[in-house]
mmCIF file of C-alpha atoms in Angstrom:
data_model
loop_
_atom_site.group_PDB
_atom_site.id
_atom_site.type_symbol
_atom_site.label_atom_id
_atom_site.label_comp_id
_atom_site.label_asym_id
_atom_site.label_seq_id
_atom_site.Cartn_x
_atom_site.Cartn_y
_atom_site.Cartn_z
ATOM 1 C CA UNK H 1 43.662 -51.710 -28.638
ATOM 2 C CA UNK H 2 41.414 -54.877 -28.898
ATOM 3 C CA UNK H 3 40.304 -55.153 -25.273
ATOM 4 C CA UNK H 4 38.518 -58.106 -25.713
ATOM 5 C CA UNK H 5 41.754 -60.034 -26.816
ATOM 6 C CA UNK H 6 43.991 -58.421 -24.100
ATOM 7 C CA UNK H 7 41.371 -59.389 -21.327
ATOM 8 C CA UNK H 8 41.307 -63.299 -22.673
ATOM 9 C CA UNK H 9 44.932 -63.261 -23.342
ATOM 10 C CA UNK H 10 45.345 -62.764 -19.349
ATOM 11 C CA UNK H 11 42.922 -65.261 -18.293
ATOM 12 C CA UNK H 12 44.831 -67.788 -19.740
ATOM 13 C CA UNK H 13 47.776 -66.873 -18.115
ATOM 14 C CA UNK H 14 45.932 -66.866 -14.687
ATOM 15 C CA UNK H 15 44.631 -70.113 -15.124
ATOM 16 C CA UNK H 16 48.196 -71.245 -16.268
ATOM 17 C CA UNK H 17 50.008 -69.880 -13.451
ATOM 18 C CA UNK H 18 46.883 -70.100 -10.056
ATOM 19 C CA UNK H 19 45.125 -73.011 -11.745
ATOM 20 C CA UNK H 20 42.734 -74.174 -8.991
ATOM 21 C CA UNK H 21 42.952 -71.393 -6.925
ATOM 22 C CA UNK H 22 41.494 -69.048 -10.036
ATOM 23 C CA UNK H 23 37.719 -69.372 -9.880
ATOM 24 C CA UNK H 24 34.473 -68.346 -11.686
ATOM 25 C CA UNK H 25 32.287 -66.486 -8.865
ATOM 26 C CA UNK H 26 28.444 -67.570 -8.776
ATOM 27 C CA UNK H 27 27.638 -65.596 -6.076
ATOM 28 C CA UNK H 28 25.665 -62.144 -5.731
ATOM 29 C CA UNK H 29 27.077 -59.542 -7.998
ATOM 30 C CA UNK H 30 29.409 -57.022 -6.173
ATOM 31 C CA UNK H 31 27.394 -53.436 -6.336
ATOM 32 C CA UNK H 32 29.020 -50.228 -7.213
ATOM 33 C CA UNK H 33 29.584 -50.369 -10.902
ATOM 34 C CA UNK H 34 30.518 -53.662 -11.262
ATOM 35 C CA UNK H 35 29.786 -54.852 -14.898
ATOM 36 C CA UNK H 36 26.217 -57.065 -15.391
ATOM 37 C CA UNK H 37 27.878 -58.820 -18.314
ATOM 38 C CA UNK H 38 30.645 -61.384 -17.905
ATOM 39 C CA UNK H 39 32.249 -63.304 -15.521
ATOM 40 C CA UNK H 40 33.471 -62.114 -12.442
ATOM 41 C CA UNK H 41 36.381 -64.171 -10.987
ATOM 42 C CA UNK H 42 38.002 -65.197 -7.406
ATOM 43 C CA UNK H 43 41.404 -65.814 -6.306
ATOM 44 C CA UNK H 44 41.805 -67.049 -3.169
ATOM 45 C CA UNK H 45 45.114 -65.178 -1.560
ATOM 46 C CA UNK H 46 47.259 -66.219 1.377
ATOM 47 C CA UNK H 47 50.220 -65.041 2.714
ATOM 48 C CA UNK H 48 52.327 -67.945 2.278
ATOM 49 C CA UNK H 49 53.604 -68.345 -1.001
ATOM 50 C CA UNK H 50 53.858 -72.317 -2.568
ATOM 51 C CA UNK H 51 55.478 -75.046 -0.881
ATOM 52 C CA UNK H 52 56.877 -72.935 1.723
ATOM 53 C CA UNK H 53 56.630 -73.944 5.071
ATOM 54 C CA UNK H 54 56.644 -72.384 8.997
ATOM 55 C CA UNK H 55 55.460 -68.713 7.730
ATOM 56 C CA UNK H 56 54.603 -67.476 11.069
ATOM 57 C CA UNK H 57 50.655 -66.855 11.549
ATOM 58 C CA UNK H 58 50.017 -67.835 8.009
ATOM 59 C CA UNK H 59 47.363 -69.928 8.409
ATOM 60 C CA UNK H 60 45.248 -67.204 10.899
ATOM 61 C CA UNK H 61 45.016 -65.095 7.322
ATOM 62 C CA UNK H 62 43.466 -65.419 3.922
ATOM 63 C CA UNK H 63 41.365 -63.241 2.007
ATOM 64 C CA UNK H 64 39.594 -63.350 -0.902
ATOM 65 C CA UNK H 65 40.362 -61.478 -4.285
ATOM 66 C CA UNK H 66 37.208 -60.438 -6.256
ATOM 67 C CA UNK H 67 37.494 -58.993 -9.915
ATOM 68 C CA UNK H 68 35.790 -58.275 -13.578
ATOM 69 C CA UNK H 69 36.932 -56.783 -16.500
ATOM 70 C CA UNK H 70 35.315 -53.744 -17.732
ATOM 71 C CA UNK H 71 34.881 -52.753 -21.277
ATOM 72 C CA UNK H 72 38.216 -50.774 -21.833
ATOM 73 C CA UNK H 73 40.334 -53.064 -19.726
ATOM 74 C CA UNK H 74 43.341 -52.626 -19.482
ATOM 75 C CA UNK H 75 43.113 -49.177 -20.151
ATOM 76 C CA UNK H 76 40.824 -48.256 -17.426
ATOM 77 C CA UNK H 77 40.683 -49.569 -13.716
ATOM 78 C CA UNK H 78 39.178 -53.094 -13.367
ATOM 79 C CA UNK H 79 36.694 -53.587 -10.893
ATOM 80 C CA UNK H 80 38.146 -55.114 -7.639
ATOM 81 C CA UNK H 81 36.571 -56.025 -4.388
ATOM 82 C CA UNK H 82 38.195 -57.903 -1.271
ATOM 83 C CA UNK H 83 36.502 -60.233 1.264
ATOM 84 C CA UNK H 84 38.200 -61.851 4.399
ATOM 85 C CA UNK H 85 38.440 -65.499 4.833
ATOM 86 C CA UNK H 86 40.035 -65.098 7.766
ATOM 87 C CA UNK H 87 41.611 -63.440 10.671
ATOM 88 C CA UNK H 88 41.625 -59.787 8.859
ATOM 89 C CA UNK H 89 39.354 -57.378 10.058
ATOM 90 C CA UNK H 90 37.195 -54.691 8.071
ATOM 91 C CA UNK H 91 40.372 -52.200 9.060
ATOM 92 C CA UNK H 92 42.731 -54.792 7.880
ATOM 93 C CA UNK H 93 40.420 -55.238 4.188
ATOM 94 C CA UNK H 94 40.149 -51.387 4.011
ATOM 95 C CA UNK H 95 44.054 -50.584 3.768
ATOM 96 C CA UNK H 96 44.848 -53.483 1.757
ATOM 97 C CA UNK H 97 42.577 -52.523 -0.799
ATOM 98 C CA UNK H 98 43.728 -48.873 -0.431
ATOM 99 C CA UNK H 99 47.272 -49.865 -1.002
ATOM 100 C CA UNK H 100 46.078 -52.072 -4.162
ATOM 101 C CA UNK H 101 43.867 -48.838 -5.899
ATOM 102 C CA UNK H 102 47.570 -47.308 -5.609
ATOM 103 C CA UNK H 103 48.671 -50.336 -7.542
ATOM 104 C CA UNK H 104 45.979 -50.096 -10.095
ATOM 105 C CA UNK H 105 46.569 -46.386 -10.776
ATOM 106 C CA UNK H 106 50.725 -47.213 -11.844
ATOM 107 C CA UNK H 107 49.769 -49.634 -13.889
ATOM 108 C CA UNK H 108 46.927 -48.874 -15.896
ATOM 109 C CA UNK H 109 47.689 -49.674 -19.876
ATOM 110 C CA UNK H 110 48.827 -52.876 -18.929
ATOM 111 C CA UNK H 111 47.263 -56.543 -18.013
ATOM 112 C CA UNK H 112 47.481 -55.894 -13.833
ATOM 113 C CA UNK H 113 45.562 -58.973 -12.038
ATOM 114 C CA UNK H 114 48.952 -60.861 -11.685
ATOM 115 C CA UNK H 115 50.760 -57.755 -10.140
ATOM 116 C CA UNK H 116 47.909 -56.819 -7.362
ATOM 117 C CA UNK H 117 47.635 -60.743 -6.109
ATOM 118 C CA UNK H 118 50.714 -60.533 -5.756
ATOM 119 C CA UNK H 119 50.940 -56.897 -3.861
ATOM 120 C CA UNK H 120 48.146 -58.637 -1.858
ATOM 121 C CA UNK H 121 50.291 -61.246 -0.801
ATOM 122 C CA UNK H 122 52.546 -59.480 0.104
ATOM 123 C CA UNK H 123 50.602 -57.539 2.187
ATOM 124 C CA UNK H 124 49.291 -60.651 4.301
ATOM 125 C CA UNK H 125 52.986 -61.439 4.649
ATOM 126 C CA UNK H 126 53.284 -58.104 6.311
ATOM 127 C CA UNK H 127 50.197 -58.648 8.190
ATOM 128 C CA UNK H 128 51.075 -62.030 9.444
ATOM 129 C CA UNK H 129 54.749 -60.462 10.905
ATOM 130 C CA UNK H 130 52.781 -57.938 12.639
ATOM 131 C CA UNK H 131 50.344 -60.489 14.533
ATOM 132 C CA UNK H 132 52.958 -63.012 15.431
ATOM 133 C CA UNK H 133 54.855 -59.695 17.383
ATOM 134 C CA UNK H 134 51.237 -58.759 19.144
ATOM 135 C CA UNK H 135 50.317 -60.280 22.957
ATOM 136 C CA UNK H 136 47.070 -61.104 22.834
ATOM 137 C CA UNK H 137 46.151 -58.398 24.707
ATOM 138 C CA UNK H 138 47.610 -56.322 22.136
ATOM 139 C CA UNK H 139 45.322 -58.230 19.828
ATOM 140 C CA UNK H 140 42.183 -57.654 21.610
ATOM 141 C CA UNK H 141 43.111 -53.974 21.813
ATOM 142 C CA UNK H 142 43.520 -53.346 18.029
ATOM 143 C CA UNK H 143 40.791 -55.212 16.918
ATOM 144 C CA UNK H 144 38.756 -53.002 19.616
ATOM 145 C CA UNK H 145 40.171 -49.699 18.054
ATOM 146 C CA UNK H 146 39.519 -50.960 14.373
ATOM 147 C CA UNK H 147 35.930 -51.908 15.411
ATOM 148 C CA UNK H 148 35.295 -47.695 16.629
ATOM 149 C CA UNK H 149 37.011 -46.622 14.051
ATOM 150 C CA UNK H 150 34.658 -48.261 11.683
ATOM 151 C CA UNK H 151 31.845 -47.459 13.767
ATOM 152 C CA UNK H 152 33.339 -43.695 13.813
ATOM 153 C CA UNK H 153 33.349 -43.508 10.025
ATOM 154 C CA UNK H 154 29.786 -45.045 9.340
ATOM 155 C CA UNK H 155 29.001 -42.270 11.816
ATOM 156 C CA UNK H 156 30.812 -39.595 9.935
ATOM 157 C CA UNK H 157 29.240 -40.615 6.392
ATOM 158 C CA UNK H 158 25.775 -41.156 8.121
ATOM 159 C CA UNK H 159 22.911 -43.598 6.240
ATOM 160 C CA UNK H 160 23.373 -44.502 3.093
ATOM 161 C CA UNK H 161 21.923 -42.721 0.775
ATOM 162 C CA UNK H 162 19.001 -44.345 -1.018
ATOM 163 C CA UNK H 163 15.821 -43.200 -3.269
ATOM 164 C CA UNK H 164 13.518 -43.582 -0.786
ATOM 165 C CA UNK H 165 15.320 -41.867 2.143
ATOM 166 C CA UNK H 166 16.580 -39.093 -0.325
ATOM 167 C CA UNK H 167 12.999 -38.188 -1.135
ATOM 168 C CA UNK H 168 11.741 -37.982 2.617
ATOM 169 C CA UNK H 169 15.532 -35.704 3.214
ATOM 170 C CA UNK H 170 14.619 -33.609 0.329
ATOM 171 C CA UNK H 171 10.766 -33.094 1.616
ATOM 172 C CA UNK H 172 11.941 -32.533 4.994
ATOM 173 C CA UNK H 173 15.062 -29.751 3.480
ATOM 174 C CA UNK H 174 12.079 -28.385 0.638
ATOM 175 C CA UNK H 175 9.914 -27.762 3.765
ATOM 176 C CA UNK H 176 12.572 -25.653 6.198
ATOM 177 C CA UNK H 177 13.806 -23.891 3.090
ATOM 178 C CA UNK H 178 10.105 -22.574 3.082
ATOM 179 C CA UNK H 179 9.074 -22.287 6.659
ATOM 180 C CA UNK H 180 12.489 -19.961 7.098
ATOM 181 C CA UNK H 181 11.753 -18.131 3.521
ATOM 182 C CA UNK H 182 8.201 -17.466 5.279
ATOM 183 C CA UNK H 183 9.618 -15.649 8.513
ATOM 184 C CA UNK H 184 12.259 -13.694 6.745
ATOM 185 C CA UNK H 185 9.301 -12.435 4.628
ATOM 186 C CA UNK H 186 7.149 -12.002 7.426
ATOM 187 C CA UNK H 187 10.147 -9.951 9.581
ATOM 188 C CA UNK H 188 10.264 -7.785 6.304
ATOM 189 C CA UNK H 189 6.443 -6.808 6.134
ATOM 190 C CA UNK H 190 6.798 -6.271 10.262
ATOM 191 C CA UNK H 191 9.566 -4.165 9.316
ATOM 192 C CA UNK H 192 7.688 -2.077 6.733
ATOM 193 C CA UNK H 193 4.450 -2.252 8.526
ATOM 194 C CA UNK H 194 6.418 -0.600 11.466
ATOM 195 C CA UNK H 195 7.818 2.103 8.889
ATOM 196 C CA UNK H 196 4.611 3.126 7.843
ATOM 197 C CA UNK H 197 1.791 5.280 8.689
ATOM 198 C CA UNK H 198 -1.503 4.796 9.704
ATOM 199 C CA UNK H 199 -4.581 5.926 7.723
ATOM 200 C CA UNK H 200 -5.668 7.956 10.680
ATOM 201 C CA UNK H 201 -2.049 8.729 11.074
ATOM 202 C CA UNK H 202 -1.489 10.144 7.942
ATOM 203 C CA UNK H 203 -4.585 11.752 8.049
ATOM 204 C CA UNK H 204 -4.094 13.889 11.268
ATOM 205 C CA UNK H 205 -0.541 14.342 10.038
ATOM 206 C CA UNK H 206 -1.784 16.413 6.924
ATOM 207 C CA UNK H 207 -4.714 18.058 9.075
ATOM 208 C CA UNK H 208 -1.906 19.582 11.220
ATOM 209 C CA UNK H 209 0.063 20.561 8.333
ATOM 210 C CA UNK H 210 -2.503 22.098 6.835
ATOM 211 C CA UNK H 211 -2.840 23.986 9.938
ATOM 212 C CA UNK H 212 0.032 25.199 10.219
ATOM 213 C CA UNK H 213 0.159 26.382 6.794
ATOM 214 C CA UNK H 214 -2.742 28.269 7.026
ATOM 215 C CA UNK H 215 -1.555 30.078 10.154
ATOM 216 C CA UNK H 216 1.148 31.096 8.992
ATOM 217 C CA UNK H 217 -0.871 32.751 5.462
ATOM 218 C CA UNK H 218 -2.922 34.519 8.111
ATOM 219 C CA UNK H 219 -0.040 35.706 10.138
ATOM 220 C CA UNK H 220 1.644 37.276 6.970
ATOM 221 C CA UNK H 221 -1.656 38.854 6.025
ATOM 222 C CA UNK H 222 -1.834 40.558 9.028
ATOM 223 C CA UNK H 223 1.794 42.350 8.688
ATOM 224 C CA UNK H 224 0.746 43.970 5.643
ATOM 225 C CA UNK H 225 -2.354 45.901 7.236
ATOM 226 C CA UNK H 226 0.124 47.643 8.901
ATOM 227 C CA UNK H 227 1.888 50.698 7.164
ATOM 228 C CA UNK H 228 5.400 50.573 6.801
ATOM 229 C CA UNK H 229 6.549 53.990 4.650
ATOM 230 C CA UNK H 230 7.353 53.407 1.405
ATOM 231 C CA UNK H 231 7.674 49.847 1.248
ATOM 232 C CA UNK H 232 3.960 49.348 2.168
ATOM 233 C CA UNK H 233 1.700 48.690 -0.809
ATOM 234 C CA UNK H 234 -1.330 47.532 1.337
ATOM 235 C CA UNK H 235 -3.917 48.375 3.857
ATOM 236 C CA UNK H 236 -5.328 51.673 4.823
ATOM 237 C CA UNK H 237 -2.504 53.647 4.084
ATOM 238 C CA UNK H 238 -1.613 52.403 0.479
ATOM 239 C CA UNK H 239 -5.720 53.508 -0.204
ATOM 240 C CA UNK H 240 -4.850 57.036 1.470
ATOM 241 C CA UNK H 241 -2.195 57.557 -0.901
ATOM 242 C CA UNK H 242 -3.566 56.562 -4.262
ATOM 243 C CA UNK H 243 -6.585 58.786 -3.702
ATOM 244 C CA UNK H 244 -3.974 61.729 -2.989
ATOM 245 C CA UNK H 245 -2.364 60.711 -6.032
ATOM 246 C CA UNK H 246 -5.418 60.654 -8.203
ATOM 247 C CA UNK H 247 -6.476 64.148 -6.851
ATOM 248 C CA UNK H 248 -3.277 65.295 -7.771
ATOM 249 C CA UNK H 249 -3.381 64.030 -11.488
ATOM 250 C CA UNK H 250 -6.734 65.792 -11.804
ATOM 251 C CA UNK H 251 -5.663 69.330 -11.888
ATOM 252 C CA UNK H 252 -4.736 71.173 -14.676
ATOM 253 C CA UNK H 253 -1.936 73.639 -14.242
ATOM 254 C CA UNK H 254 -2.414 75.392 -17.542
ATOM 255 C CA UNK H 255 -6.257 75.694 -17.498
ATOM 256 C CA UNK H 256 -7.498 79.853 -17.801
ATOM 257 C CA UNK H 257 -9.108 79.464 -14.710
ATOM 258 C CA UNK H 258 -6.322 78.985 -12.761
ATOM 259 C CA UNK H 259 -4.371 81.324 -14.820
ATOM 260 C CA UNK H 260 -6.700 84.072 -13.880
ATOM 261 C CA UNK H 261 -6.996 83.501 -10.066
ATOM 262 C CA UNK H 262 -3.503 83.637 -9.665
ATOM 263 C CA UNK H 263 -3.966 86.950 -11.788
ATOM 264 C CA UNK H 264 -6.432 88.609 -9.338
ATOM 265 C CA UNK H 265 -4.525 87.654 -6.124
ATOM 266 C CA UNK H 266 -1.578 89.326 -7.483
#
């Protein structure tokens, strides 16, 4: 698709149809993406459509219809802002342009600037029917109730976000991240601190062991002075009984000498 053709292509047909009331914009640049080349163009909108007459509360509305062409236009979204001339409130702009981003999203492919002026339009028509039916009491109350509600939302977004008060957020977040990373670290060494021993701690805890160990060495050494029968293999009775043994294992049954005394005796 040549953009660039499509986009001049509907300009022309703008100015044909709105003539006067389709203007070049010289004021301040709309923020929020809007292109920094090209022109950026106004349509003034009212609810009243040409040469009628006796529209009900048309002349207590008009709004202004602010839009560019981006680079892929039609094909993409083009940029759109709306301003109150007046009698609309900051409610009243907000769900108009909501109900024209619904617009934009059916009919993106195609040339759209004539289709949401005239949604717009519409819309103030709408509008218009709805304050002609309102007491002015009525009146006062909505415009009270749009007023909090925008208050309630800036509320509910909170500042706008910019370098400056990002950085000072981001210090301020940076710091409690590391003040509460510091006392979970500290609870953890409490914690382990708490779980462990002492150097003189440890140290009389091993004495004692050591104690006990050795008392109960001497208490076994003890049972075995003590002759048990055949089971016992220490103390003064396991000496007793290997010298008997080694007396025994000295004599020699078939020596002459005993031979010859057992002779004599008989």
């Amino acid at each position: 698709m040549d953009y660039a053709s499509e986009q001049q292509m509907e300009l022309e047909a703008l100015e044909a149809i709105y003539m006067d009331e389709l203007q070049v914009y010289d004021g301040d640049t709309p923020s929020g993406g809007w292109p920094a080349a090209g022109n950026t163009y106004k349509i003034v909108v009212t609810p009243q459509e040409d040469g009628e007459d006796g529209l009900a509360g048309a002349d207590e509305l008009e709004m202004e219809l602010l839009f560019a062409h981006t680079a892929k236009y039609p094909e993409e979204a083009p940029c759109l802002k709306l301003r109150s001339s007046k009698g609309l409130s900051d409610a009243d702009i907000e769900r108009c342009y909501r109900m024209l981003m619904d617009q934009v999203e059916e009919n993106k492919g195609m040339p759209m600037i004539y289709t949401l002026v005239t949604a717009a339009k519409e819309w103030l028509r709408g509008r218009a029917a709805e304050t002609q039916q309102e007491t002015p009491e009525q009146a006062q109350r909505r415009l009270a109730a749009e007023d909090e509600a925008k208050r309630a939302a800036i509320r509910a977004m909170g500042t706008m976000v910019t370098p400056e008060n990002f950085r000072e957020w981001k210090a301020k977040f940076d710091a409690e991240q590391r003040a509460a990373k510091a006392k979970a670290l500290e609870g953890l060494q409490d914690t382990d601190k708490a779980r462990r021993l002492t150097g003189k701690q440890w140290f009389m805890q091993d004495k004692n062991q050591a104690y006990k160990e050795q008392q109960h060495e001497d208490e076994d050494s003890s049972d075995e002075d003590y002759y048990d029968g055949e089971h016992q293999e220490g103390g003064y009775a396991s000496e007793g009984r290997r010298g008997l043994e080694a007396a025994i294992a000295g004599i020699d049954f078939d020596s002459d000498d005993d031979e010859g005394m057992l002779d004599g005796e008989g």
